[in-house]
Tab-separated table of C-alpha atoms in Angstrom:
chain	number	residue	atom	x	y	z
A	1190	MET	CA	41.191	145.151	150.960
A	1191	ARG	CA	39.083	144.083	147.963
A	1192	ALA	CA	38.739	140.462	147.046
A	1193	HIS	CA	38.229	141.007	143.334
A	1194	VAL	CA	39.252	144.197	141.170
A	1195	VAL	CA	38.579	144.582	137.489
A	1196	PRO	CA	41.687	145.862	135.702
A	1197	GLY	CA	41.349	149.404	134.742
A	1198	ALA	CA	38.782	150.089	137.352
A	1199	THR	CA	39.091	152.854	139.850
A	1200	GLY	CA	39.338	150.387	142.602
A	1201	GLU	CA	42.415	148.763	141.087
A	1202	VAL	CA	44.597	151.440	142.328
A	1203	GLU	CA	42.907	151.261	145.777
A	1204	PHE	CA	43.687	147.558	145.940
A	1205	MET	CA	47.227	147.812	145.080
A	1206	ASP	CA	47.755	150.663	147.369
A	1207	ASN	CA	46.366	148.451	150.231
A	1208	ILE	CA	48.726	145.465	149.012
A	1209	ALA	CA	51.672	147.974	149.077
A	1210	ARG	CA	50.779	149.317	152.490
A	1211	TYR	CA	50.835	145.850	153.979
A	1212	ALA	CA	53.083	143.645	152.139
A	1213	PRO	CA	56.326	145.064	153.443
A	1214	ILE	CA	55.581	143.290	156.701
A	1215	LEU	CA	55.855	140.152	154.695
A	1216	GLY	CA	58.836	141.362	152.805
A	1217	ALA	CA	57.030	141.427	149.457
A	1218	PHE	CA	57.335	145.359	148.586
A	1219	ASN	CA	59.295	147.997	149.509
A	1220	LEU	CA	57.678	151.518	149.761
A	1221	ALA	CA	60.742	153.356	150.413
A	1222	SER	CA	62.738	152.228	147.554
A	1223	GLY	CA	61.772	154.971	145.168
A	1224	THR	CA	62.019	152.684	142.479
A	1225	SER	CA	58.809	151.613	140.653
A	1226	PRO	CA	59.193	149.134	137.676
A	1227	SER	CA	55.451	149.299	137.400
A	1228	PRO	CA	53.836	151.649	134.803
A	1229	ARG	CA	51.159	152.639	137.245
A	1230	GLY	CA	53.826	153.712	140.060
A	1231	PHE	CA	53.388	150.698	142.396
A	1232	PRO	CA	56.195	149.648	144.561
A	1233	ALA	CA	58.890	147.250	143.359
A	1234	ALA	CA	58.097	143.459	143.618
A	1235	ILE	CA	59.198	140.700	145.722
A	1236	GLY	CA	62.826	140.219	146.706
A	1237	ASN	CA	64.091	143.867	146.643
A	1238	LEU	CA	64.250	144.223	150.314
A	1239	GLU	CA	67.842	144.128	151.921
A	1240	LYS	CA	66.363	142.612	155.242
A	1241	PRO	CA	62.762	141.584	154.907
A	1242	ARG	CA	61.247	141.285	158.395
A	1243	TYR	CA	59.601	137.913	158.181
A	1244	ALA	CA	60.244	136.610	154.584
A	1245	PHE	CA	63.557	134.868	153.856
A	1246	SER	CA	64.781	132.746	150.934
A	1247	MET	CA	65.387	129.123	151.949
A	1248	ALA	CA	67.003	128.400	148.393
A	1249	ASP	CA	70.657	129.170	149.963
A	1250	SER	CA	70.128	126.969	152.929
A	1251	ASP	CA	72.983	124.603	153.485
A	1252	LEU	CA	73.148	121.586	155.711
A	1253	GLY	CA	76.574	120.704	157.251
A	1254	TRP	CA	76.879	117.268	158.478
A	1255	THR	CA	79.473	115.304	160.631
A	1256	GLN	CA	79.563	111.846	162.199
A	1257	GLU	CA	81.810	110.070	164.433
A	1258	ARG	CA	81.667	106.860	166.523
A	1259	ARG	CA	82.065	106.885	170.325
A	1260	GLY	CA	82.278	103.300	171.462
A	1261	THR	CA	78.897	101.566	170.362
A	1262	ALA	CA	77.156	105.181	170.040
A	1263	LEU	CA	77.194	107.061	166.839
A	1264	VAL	CA	77.109	110.840	167.083
A	1265	LEU	CA	75.483	112.637	164.187
A	1266	ALA	CA	75.952	116.426	164.171
A	1267	PRO	CA	74.109	118.363	161.681
A	1268	SER	CA	74.495	122.038	161.445
A	1269	GLY	CA	72.612	124.907	159.597
A	1270	ARG	CA	68.836	125.089	158.915
A	1271	VAL	CA	66.610	122.075	158.461
A	1272	ASP	CA	63.899	123.724	156.422
A	1273	GLU	CA	62.196	122.839	153.270
A	1274	SER	CA	65.250	122.852	151.058
A	1275	THR	CA	67.342	120.677	153.363
A	1276	ALA	CA	64.802	118.352	155.212
A	1277	ASP	CA	65.052	115.566	152.568
A	1278	ALA	CA	68.799	115.376	152.923
A	1279	PHE	CA	68.437	115.558	156.516
A	1280	ARG	CA	66.055	112.847	156.712
A	1281	GLU	CA	67.910	110.547	154.187
A	1282	ARG	CA	71.075	111.096	156.380
A	1283	LEU	CA	69.449	110.007	159.544
A	1284	VAL	CA	67.752	107.021	158.318
A	1285	GLU	CA	70.973	105.883	156.606
A	1286	ALA	CA	72.944	106.111	159.807
A	1287	VAL	CA	70.537	104.511	162.109
A	1288	GLU	CA	70.032	101.731	159.609
A	1289	THR	CA	73.658	100.794	160.213
A	1290	GLY	CA	72.532	99.624	163.571
A	1291	PRO	CA	74.299	101.568	166.177
A	1292	ASP	CA	73.123	100.722	169.794
A	1293	LEU	CA	72.779	104.386	170.363
A	1294	ALA	CA	72.304	107.401	167.874
A	1295	ILE	CA	73.022	110.860	169.344
A	1296	ILE	CA	71.935	113.767	167.398
A	1297	ASP	CA	73.955	116.770	168.558
A	1298	LEU	CA	71.543	119.677	167.846
A	1299	SER	CA	74.008	122.264	168.814
A	1300	GLY	CA	74.693	123.294	165.359
A	1301	ILE	CA	70.967	123.383	164.367
A	1302	GLU	CA	69.559	127.237	163.979
A	1303	TYR	CA	66.253	126.168	163.023
A	1304	MET	CA	64.197	122.880	162.193
A	1305	SER	CA	60.733	123.009	160.405
A	1306	SER	CA	57.840	120.554	160.657
A	1307	ARG	CA	59.540	118.478	158.060
A	1308	GLY	CA	62.848	118.197	160.216
A	1309	LEU	CA	60.779	116.863	162.862
A	1310	ARG	CA	59.150	114.365	160.757
A	1311	ALA	CA	62.610	113.172	159.774
A	1312	LEU	CA	63.367	112.519	163.380
A	1313	THR	CA	60.296	110.320	163.581
A	1314	LEU	CA	61.161	108.372	160.399
A	1315	ALA	CA	64.518	107.759	161.856
A	1316	GLN	CA	63.197	106.500	165.100
A	1317	ARG	CA	61.247	104.183	162.880
A	1318	ALA	CA	64.087	103.128	160.741
A	1319	GLY	CA	66.125	102.308	163.875
A	1320	GLN	CA	63.494	100.299	165.804
A	1321	PRO	CA	64.236	96.946	163.899
A	1322	HIS	CA	67.964	97.414	164.680
A	1323	GLY	CA	67.332	98.270	168.359
A	1324	THR	CA	68.842	101.597	167.911
A	1325	THR	CA	67.827	104.301	170.517
A	1326	ILE	CA	68.047	107.956	169.465
A	1327	ILE	CA	68.999	110.863	171.842
A	1328	LEU	CA	68.874	114.351	171.187
A	1329	ALA	CA	71.708	116.183	172.526
A	1330	ARG	CA	72.821	120.003	173.171
A	1331	PRO	CA	69.871	121.658	171.728
A	1332	GLY	CA	70.232	125.540	171.653
A	1333	GLU	CA	67.427	127.701	173.033
A	1334	ALA	CA	65.816	127.867	169.634
A	1335	MET	CA	65.619	124.204	169.268
A	1336	ARG	CA	64.573	123.604	172.843
A	1337	GLU	CA	61.503	125.829	172.366
A	1338	ILE	CA	60.798	123.862	169.018
A	1339	LEU	CA	60.945	120.471	170.747
A	1340	ALA	CA	58.672	121.692	173.612
A	1341	ILE	CA	56.114	123.284	171.378
A	1342	SER	CA	56.038	120.168	169.320
A	1343	ARG	CA	56.255	117.841	172.388
A	1344	TYR	CA	59.313	115.883	170.864
A	1345	ASP	CA	60.948	116.435	174.139
A	1346	MET	CA	58.471	113.976	175.349
A	1347	VAL	CA	59.183	111.491	172.435
A	1348	PHE	CA	62.904	111.525	172.573
A	1349	LYS	CA	65.276	111.943	175.565
A	1350	VAL	CA	66.889	115.258	175.353
A	1351	THR	CA	70.255	115.911	177.152
A	1352	ASP	CA	72.579	118.663	177.895
A	1353	THR	CA	75.640	117.280	176.838
A	1354	ILE	CA	76.868	114.366	174.580
A	1355	GLU	CA	78.424	112.784	177.752
A	1356	ASP	CA	75.019	112.630	179.420
A	1357	ALA	CA	73.566	110.844	176.197
A	1358	THR	CA	76.332	108.303	176.189
A	1359	ALA	CA	75.999	107.498	180.016
A	1360	ASN	CA	72.508	106.360	179.193
């Protein structure tokens, strides 16, 4: 692919053909759509694929949240995706919960489908917020994807991770 193309030059069509050839991998163009809003016949732009392979919208992300007391433990159960659109809400709720000073905060990860680095940072900030209150944070019931994320990020070394909430409360 060329790095710079002068509009109207012969290389512009070649450049756009290269973009159109590789962009479906990212979900940016759809060569098979048959539609062409461009006067030059280039493929339709971003957002027209029914199921882009790698690109996805985070605007529709929604974070569910429940919490309950179990003795001196507070069980926090977020659900959904913790990504760029939900990480701030996730962080705020975690920090607010641990600042109430429970002895033990158990984060039930069974409802979390995915967590970005911003979500992991929220876990770190919650841990810091809980330290002055003597709150211990334990991550419980991570699914396969979350186990992998925790292992890759080495957060399974920073936090105790349990298979069940009961294991976490027995701590």
